[in-house]
PDB file of C-alpha atoms in Angstrom:
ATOM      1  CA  UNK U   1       0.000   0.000   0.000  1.00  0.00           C
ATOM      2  CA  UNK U   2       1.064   3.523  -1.044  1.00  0.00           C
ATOM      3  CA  UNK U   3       1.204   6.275   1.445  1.00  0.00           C
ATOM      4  CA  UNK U   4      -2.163   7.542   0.933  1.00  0.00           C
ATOM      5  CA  UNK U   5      -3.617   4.443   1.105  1.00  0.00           C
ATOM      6  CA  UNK U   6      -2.302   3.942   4.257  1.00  0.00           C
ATOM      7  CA  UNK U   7      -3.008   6.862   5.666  1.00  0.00           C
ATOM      8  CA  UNK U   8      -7.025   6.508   3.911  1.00  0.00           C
ATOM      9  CA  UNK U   9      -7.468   3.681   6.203  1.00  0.00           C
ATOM     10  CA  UNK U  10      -6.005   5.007   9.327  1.00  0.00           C
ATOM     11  CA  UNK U  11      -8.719   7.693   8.991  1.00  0.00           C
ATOM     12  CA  UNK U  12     -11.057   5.355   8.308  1.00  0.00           C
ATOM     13  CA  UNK U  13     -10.397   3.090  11.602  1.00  0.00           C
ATOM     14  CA  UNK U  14     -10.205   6.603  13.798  1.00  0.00           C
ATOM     15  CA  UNK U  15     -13.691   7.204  13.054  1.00  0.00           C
ATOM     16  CA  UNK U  16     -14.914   3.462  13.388  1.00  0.00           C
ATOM     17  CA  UNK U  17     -12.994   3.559  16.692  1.00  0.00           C
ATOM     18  CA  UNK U  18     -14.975   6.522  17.156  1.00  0.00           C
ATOM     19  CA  UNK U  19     -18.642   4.988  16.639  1.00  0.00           C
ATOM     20  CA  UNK U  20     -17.332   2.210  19.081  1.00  0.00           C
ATOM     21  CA  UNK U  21     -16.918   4.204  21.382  1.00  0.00           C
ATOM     22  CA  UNK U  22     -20.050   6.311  21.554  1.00  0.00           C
ATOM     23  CA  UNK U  23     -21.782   3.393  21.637  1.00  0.00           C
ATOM     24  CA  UNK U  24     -20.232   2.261  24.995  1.00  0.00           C
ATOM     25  CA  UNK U  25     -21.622   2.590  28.717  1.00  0.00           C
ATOM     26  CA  UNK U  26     -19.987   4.770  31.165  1.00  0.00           C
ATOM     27  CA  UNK U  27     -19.063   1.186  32.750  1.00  0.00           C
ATOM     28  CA  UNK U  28     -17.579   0.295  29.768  1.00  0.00           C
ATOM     29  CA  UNK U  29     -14.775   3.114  29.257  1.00  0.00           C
ATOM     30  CA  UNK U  30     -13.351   1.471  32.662  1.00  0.00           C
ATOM     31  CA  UNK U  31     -13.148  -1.923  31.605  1.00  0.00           C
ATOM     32  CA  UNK U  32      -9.777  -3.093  30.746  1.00  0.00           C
ATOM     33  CA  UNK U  33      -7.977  -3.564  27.547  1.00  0.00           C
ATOM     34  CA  UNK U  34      -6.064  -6.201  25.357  1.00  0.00           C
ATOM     35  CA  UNK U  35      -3.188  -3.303  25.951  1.00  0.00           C
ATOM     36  CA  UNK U  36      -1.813  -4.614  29.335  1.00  0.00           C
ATOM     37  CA  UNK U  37      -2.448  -2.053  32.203  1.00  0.00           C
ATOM     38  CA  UNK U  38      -4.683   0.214  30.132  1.00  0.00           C
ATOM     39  CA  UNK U  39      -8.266   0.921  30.769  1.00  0.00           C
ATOM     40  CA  UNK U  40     -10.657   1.306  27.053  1.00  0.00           C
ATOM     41  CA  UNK U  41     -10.684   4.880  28.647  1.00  0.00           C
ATOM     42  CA  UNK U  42      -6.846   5.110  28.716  1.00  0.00           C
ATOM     43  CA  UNK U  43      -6.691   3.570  24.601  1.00  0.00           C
ATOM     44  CA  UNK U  44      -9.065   6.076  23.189  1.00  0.00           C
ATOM     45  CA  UNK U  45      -7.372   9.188  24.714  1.00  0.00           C
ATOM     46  CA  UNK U  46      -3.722   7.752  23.400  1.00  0.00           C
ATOM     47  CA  UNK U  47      -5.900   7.577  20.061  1.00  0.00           C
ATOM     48  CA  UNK U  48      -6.781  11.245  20.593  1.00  0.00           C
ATOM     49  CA  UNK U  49      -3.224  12.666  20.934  1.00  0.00           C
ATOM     50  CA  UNK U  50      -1.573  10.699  18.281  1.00  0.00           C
ATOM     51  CA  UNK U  51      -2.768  13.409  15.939  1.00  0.00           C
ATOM     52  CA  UNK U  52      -2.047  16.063  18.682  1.00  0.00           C
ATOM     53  CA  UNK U  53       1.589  15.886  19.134  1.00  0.00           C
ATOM     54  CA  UNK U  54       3.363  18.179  21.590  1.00  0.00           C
ATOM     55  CA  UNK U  55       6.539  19.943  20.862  1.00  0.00           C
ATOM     56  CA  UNK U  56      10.276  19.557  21.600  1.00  0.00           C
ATOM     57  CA  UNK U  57       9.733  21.063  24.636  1.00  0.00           C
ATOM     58  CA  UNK U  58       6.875  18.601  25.726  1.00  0.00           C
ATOM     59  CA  UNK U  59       8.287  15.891  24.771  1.00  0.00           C
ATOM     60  CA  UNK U  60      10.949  16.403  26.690  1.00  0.00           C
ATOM     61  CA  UNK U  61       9.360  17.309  30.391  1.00  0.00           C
ATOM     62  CA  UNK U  62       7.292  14.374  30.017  1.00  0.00           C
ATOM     63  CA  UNK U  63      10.394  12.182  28.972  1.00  0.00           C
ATOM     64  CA  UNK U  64      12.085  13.677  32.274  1.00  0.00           C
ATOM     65  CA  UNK U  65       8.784  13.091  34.300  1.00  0.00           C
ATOM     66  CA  UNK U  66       9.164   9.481  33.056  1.00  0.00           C
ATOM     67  CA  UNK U  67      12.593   8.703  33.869  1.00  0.00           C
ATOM     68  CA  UNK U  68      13.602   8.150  30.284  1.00  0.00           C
ATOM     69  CA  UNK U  69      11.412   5.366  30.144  1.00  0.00           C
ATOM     70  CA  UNK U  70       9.265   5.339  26.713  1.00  0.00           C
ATOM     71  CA  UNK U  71       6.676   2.971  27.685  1.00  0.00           C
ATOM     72  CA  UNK U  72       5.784   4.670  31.085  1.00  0.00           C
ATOM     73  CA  UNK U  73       5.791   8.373  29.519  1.00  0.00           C
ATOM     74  CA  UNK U  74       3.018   6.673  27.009  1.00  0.00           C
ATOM     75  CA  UNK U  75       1.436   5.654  29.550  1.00  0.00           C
ATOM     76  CA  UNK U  76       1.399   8.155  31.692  1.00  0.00           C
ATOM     77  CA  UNK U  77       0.728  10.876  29.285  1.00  0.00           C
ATOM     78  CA  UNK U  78      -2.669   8.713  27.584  1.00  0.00           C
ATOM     79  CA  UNK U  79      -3.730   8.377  31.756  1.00  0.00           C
ATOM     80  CA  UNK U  80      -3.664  11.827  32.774  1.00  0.00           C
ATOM     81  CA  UNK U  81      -5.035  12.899  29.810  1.00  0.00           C
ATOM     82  CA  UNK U  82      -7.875  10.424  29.764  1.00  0.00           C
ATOM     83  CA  UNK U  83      -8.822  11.311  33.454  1.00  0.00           C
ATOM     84  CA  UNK U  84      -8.694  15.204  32.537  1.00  0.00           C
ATOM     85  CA  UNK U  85     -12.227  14.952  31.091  1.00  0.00           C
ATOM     86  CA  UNK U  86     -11.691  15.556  27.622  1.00  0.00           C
ATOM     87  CA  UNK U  87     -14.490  14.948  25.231  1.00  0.00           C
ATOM     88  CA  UNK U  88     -12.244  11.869  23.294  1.00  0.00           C
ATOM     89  CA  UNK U  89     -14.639  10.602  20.785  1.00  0.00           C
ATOM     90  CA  UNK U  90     -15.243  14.776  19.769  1.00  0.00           C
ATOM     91  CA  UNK U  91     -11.264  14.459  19.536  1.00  0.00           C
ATOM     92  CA  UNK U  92     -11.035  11.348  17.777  1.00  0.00           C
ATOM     93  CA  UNK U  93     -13.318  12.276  15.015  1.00  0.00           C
ATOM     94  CA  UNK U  94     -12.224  15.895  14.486  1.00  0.00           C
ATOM     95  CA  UNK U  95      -9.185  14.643  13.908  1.00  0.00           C
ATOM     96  CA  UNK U  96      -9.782  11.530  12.127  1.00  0.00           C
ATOM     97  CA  UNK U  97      -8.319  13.116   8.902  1.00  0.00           C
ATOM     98  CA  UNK U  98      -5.011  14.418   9.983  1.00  0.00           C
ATOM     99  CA  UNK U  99      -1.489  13.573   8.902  1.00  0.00           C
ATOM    100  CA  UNK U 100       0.326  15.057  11.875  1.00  0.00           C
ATOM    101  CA  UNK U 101       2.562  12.914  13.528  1.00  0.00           C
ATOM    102  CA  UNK U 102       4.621  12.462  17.033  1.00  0.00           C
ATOM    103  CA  UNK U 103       8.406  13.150  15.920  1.00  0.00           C
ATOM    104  CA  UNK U 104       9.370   9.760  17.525  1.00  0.00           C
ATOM    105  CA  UNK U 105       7.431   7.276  14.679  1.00  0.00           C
ATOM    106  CA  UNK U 106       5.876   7.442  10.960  1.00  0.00           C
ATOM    107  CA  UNK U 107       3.080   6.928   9.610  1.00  0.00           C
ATOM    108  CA  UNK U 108       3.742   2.992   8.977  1.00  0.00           C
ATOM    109  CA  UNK U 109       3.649   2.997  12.695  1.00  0.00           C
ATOM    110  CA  UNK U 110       0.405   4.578  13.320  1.00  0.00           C
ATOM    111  CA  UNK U 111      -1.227   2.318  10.930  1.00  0.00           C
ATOM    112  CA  UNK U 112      -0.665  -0.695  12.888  1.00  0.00           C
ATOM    113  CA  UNK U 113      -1.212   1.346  15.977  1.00  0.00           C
ATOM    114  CA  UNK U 114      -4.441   2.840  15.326  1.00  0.00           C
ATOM    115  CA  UNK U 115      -5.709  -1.019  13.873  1.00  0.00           C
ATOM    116  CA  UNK U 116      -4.871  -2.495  17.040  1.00  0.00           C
ATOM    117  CA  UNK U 117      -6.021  -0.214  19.402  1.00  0.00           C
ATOM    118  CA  UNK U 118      -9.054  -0.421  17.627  1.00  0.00           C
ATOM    119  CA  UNK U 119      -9.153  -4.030  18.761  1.00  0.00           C
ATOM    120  CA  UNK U 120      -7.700  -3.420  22.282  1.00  0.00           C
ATOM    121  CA  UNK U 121     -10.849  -1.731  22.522  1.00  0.00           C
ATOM    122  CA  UNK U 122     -13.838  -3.626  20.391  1.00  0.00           C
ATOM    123  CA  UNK U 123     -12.909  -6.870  21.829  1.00  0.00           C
ATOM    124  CA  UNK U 124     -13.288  -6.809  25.448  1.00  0.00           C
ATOM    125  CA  UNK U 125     -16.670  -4.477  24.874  1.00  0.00           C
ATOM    126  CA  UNK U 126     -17.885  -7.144  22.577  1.00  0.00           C
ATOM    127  CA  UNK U 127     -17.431  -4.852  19.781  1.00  0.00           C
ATOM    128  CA  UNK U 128     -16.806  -5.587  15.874  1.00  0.00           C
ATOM    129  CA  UNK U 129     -13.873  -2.869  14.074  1.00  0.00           C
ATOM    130  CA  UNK U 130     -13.219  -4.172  10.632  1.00  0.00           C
ATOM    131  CA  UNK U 131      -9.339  -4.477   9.496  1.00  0.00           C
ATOM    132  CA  UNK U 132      -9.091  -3.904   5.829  1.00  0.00           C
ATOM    133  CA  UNK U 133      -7.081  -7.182   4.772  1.00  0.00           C
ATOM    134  CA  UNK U 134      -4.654  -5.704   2.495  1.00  0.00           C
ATOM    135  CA  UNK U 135      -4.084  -2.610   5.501  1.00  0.00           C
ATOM    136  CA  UNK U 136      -3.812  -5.337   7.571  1.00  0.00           C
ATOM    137  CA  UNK U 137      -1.067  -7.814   5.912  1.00  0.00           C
ATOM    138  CA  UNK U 138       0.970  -4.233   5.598  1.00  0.00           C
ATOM    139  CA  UNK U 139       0.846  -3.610   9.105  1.00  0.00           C
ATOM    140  CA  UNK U 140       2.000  -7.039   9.750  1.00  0.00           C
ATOM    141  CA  UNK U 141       4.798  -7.196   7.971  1.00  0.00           C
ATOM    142  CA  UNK U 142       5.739  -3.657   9.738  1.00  0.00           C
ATOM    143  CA  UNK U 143       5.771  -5.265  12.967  1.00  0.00           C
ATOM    144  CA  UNK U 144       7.263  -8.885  11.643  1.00  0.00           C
ATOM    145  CA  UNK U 145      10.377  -6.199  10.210  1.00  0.00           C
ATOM    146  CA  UNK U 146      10.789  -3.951  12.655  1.00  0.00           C
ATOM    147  CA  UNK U 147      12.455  -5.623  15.900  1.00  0.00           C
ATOM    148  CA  UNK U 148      11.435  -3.251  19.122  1.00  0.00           C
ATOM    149  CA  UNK U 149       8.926  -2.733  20.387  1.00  0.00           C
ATOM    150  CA  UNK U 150       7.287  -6.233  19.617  1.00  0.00           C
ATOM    151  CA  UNK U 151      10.167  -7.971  18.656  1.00  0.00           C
ATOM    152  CA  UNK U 152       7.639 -10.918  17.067  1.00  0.00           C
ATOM    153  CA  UNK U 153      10.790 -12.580  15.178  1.00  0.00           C
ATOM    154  CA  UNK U 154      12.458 -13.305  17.687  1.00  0.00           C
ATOM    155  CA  UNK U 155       9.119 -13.927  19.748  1.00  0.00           C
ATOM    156  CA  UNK U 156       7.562 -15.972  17.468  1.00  0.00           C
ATOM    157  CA  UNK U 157      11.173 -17.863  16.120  1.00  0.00           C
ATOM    158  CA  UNK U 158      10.452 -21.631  14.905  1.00  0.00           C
ATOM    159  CA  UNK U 159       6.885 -20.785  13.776  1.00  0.00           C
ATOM    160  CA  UNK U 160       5.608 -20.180  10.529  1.00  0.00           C
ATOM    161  CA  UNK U 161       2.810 -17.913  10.218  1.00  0.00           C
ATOM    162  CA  UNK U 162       0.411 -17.885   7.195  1.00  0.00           C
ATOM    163  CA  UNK U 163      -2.648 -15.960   6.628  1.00  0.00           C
ATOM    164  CA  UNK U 164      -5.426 -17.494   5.594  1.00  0.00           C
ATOM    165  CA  UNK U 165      -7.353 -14.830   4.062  1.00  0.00           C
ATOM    166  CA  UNK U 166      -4.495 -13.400   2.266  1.00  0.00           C
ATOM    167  CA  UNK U 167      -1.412 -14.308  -0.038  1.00  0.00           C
ATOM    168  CA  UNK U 168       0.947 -13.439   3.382  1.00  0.00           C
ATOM    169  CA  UNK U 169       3.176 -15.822   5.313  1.00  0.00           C
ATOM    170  CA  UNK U 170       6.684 -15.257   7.275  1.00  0.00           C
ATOM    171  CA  UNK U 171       9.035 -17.426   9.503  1.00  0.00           C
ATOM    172  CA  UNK U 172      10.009 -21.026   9.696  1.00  0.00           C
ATOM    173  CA  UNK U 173       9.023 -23.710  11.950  1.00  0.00           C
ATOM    174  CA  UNK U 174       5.423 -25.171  13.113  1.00  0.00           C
ATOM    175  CA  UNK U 175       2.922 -23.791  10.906  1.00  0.00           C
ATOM    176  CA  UNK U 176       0.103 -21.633  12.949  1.00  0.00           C
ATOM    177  CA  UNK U 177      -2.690 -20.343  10.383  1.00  0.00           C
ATOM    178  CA  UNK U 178      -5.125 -17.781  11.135  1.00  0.00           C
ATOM    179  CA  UNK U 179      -6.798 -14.652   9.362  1.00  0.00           C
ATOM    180  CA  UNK U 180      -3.706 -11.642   9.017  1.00  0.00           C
ATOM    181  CA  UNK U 181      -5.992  -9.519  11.211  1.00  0.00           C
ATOM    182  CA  UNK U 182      -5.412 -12.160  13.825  1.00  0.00           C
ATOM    183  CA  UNK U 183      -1.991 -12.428  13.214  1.00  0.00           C
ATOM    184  CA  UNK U 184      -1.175  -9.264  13.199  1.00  0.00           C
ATOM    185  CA  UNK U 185      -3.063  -8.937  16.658  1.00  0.00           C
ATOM    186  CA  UNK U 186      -0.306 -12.273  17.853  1.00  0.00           C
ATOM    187  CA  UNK U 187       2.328 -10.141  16.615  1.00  0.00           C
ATOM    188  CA  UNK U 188       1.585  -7.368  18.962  1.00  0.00           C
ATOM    189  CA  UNK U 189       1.401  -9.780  22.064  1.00  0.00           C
ATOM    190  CA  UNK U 190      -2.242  -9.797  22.107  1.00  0.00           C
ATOM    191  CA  UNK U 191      -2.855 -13.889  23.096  1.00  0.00           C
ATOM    192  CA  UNK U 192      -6.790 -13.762  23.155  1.00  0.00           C
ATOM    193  CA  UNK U 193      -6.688 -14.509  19.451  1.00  0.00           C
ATOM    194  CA  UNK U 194      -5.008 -17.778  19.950  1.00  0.00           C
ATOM    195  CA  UNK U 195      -7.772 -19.872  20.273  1.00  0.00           C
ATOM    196  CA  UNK U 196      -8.996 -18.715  16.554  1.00  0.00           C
ATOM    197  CA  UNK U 197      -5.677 -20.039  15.319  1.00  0.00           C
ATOM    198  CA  UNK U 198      -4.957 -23.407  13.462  1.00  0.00           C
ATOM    199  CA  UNK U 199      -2.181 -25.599  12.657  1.00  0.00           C
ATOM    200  CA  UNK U 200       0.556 -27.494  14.602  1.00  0.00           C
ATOM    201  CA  UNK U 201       1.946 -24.661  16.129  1.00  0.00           C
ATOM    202  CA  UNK U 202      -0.904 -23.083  18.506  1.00  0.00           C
ATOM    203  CA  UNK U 203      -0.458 -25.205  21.183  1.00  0.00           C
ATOM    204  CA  UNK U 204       3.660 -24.197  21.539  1.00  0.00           C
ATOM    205  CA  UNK U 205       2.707 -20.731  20.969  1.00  0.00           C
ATOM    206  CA  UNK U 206       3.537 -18.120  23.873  1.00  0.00           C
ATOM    207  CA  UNK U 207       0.350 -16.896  25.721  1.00  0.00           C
ATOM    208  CA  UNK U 208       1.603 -14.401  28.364  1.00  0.00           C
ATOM    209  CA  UNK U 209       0.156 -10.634  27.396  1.00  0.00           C
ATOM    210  CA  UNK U 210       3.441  -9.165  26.304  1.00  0.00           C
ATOM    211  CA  UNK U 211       2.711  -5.716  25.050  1.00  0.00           C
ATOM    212  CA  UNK U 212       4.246  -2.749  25.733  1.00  0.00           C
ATOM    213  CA  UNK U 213       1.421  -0.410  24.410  1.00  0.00           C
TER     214      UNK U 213
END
């Protein structure tokens, strides 16, 4: 997929993350996600900033609040800002068509990120996002490519994993099969997928939640 393309279906998954959430009970926001340690409440407001970058200067006082530590200033940040009772789903839509991006990724990156938060959020509120397969098998090979922060190749080392809704496979070793959206959702260390995955390699395959964000 082209850079348009790319980013044509990264709007499109803002606003059907969007219309998820406006459909969910107050209950719901505080439920917890696929994305280890974050509430659905926590997800959509790190959805709301990615478009919303701060400056130099930001970025920097909350990288000093954080210790250096990437994952925690993420964290922190999409926390505060969730409890700070900002209306996220006005934010998520009204900005559902930018290109702006934080300096510290591209917008390969927020494609896979915006697809699965998406999921982090429809499936623990019983919720159905579509993933565009071809969007999908691009994002996958992002984060099969890319080493940190997933690291899936070395992860996922000794399986092979073939799609099997799409002309997509990678790695060597006991075959697990499984649509790319599902894949791509293994990839990112969400396990709750496993048990819609075939072949001789499910039962070897890791299960702990391993996901940074």
């Amino acid at each position: 997929m082209d850079r348009d393309a790319q980013w044509r279906v990264i709007e499109q998954q803002r606003r059907a993350i969007a219309d998820v959430l406006d459909d969910l009970a107050p209950s719901e926001w505080e439920l917890p996600s696929l994305c280890a340690g974050w509430r659905i409440r926590d997800v959509a407001a790190h959805i709301a900033l990615a478009p919303q970058p701060p400056g130099p200067v930001g970025m920097v006082r909350e990288g000093l609040r954080a210790r250096g530590r990437f994952h925690r200033l993420n964290h922190d940040v999409s926390v505060r800002y969730a409890d700070a009772g900002n209306d996220l789903v006005a934010e998520i839509r009204a900005h559902a068509a930018s290109r702006k991006l934080p300096v510290v990724t591209s917008y390969r990156n927020i494609l896979f990120d915006i697809m699965v938060h998406g999921q982090d959020i429809a499936i623990p509120t019983d919720r159905q996002i579509g993933l565009p397969i071809e969007a999908a098998a691009t994002a996958a090979t992002r984060v099969w490519t890319m080493g940190w922060p997933f690291w899936a190749k070395h992860r996922l080392k000794g399986f092979r994993l073939v799609a099997t809704d799409t002309d997509w496979a990678v790695g060597a070793g006991h075959e697990v099969r499984g649509r790319i959206a599902d894949l791509l959702l293994l990839m990112t260390g969400r396990p709750v997928v496993v048990p819609r995955l075939t072949g001789d390699g499910v039962a070897a395959l890791p299960t702990g939640s391993r996901n940074p964000f």
